[in-house]
C-alpha positions as a Markdown table, in Angstrom:
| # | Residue | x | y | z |
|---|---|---|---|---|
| 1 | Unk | 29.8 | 2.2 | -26.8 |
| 2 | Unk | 29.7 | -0.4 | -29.3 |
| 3 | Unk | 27.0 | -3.0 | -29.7 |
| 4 | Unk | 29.2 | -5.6 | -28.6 |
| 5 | Unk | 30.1 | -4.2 | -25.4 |
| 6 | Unk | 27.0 | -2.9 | -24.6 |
| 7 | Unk | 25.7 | -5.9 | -22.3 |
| 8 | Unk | 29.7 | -6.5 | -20.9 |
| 9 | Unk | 30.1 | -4.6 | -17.5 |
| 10 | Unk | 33.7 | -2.9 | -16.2 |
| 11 | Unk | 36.1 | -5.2 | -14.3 |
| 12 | Unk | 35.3 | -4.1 | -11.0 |
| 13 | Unk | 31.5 | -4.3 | -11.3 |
| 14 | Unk | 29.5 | -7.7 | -10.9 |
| 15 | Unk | 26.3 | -8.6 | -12.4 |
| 16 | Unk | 23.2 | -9.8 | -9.5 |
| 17 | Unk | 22.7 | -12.9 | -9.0 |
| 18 | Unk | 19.5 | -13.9 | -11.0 |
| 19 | Unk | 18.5 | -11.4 | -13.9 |
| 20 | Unk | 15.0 | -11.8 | -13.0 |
| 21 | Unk | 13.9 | -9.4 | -10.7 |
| 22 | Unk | 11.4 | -10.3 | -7.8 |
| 23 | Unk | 7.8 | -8.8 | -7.4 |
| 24 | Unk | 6.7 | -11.0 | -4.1 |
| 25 | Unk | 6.5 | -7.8 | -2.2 |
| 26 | Unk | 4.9 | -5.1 | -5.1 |
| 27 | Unk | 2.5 | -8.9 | -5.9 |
| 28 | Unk | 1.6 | -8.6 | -1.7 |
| 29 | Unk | 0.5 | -5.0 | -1.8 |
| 30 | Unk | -1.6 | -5.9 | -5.1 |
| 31 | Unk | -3.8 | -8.4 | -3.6 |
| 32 | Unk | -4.0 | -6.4 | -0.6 |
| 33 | Unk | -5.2 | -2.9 | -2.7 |
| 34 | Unk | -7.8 | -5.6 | -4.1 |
| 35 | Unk | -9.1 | -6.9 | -1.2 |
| 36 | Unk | -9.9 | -3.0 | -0.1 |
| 37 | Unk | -11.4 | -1.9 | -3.4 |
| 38 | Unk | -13.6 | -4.2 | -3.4 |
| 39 | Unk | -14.7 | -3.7 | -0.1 |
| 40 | Unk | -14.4 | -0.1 | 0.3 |
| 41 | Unk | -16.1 | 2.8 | -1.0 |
| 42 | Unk | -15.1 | 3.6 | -4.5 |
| 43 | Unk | -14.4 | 6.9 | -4.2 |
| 44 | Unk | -11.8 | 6.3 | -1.0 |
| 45 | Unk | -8.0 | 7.2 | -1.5 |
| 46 | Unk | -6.3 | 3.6 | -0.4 |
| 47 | Unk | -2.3 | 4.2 | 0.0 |
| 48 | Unk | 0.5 | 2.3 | 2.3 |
| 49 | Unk | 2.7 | 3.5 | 4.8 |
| 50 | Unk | 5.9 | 1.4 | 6.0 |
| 51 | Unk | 7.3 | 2.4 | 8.9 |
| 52 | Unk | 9.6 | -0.9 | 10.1 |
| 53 | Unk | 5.5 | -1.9 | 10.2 |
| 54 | Unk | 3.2 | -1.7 | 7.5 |
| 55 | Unk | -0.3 | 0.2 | 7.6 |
| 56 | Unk | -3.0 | 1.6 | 5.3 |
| 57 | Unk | -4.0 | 4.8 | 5.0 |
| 58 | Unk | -8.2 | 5.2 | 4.1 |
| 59 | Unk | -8.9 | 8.9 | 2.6 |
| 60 | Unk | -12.5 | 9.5 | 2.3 |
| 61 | Unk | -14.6 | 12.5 | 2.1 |
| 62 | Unk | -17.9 | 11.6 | 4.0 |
| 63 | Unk | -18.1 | 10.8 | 7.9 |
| 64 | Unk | -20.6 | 8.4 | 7.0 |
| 65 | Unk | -17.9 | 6.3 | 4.6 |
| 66 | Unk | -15.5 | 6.2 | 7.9 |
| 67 | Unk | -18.1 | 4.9 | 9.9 |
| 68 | Unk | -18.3 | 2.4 | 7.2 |
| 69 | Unk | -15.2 | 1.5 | 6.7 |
| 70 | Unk | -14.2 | 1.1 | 10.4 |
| 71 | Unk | -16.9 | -1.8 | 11.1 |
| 72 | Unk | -15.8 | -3.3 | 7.7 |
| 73 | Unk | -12.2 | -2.9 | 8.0 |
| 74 | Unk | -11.4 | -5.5 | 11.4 |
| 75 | Unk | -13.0 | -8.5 | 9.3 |
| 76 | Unk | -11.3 | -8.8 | 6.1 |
| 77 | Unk | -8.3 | -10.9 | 5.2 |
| 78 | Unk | -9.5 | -12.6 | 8.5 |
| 79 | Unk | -8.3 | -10.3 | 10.6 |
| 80 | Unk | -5.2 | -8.6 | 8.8 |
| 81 | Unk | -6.5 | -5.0 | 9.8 |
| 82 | Unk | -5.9 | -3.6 | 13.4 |
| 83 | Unk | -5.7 | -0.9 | 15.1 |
| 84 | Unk | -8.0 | 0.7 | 13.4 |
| 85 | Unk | -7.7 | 4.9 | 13.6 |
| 86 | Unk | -9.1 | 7.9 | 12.9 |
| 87 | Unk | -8.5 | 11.4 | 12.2 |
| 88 | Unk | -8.2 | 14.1 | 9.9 |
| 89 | Unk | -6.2 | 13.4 | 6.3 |
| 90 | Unk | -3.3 | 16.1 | 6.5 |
| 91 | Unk | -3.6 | 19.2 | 4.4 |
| 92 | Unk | -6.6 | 18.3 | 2.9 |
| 93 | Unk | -9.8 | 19.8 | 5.4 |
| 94 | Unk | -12.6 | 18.5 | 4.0 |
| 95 | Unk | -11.1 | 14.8 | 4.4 |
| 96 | Unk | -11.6 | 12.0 | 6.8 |
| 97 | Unk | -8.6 | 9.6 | 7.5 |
| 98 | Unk | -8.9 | 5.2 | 8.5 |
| 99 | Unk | -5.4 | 4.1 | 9.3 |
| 100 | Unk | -4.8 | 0.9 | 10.2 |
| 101 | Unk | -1.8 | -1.8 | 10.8 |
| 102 | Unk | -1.9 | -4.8 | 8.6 |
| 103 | Unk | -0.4 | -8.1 | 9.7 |
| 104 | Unk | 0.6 | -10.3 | 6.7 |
């Protein structure tokens, strides 16, 4: 391809509206992974899960930390958290597992 048809596209293909692409969603999920760090436990494992709804996953090694993190958990973002579970984190035994739903 030449350099002067390198930014032309084929015919039957049309550019996106808007060349700039969005980050409201990845910019959401930032401030969110924030807010837990700082509140949280350093050493816990913070990762999302959407599902048509989205919840956090809390991976922490010490029963202790859950404990924790479960009273801590309902009251920040005022109240984004719910639902708060726990359980075992899968394949991994010697791990403790917070999942919540988070309303935004």
């Amino acid at each position: 391809m030449s350099a002067r048809n390198e930014g032309k596209l084929p015919e039957n293909v049309d550019r996106l509206h808007g060349d700039k692409r969005s980050t409201v969603v990845s910019d959401e999920l930032n401030k969110l992974l924030t807010l837990l760090r700082d509140s949280l436990p350093k050493e816990a494992a913070i990762s999302f899960l959407f599902d048509g709804r989205l919840s956090v996953r809390i991976d922490v090694r010490q029963l202790e930390q859950v404990l924790a993190i479960e009273m801590v958990l309902p009251q920040l973002g005022g109240g984004i958290f719910h639902d708060v579970q726990r359980g075992q984190a899968p394949n991994h035994s010697f791990m403790h597992r917070v999942t919540a739903r988070v309303d935004r």
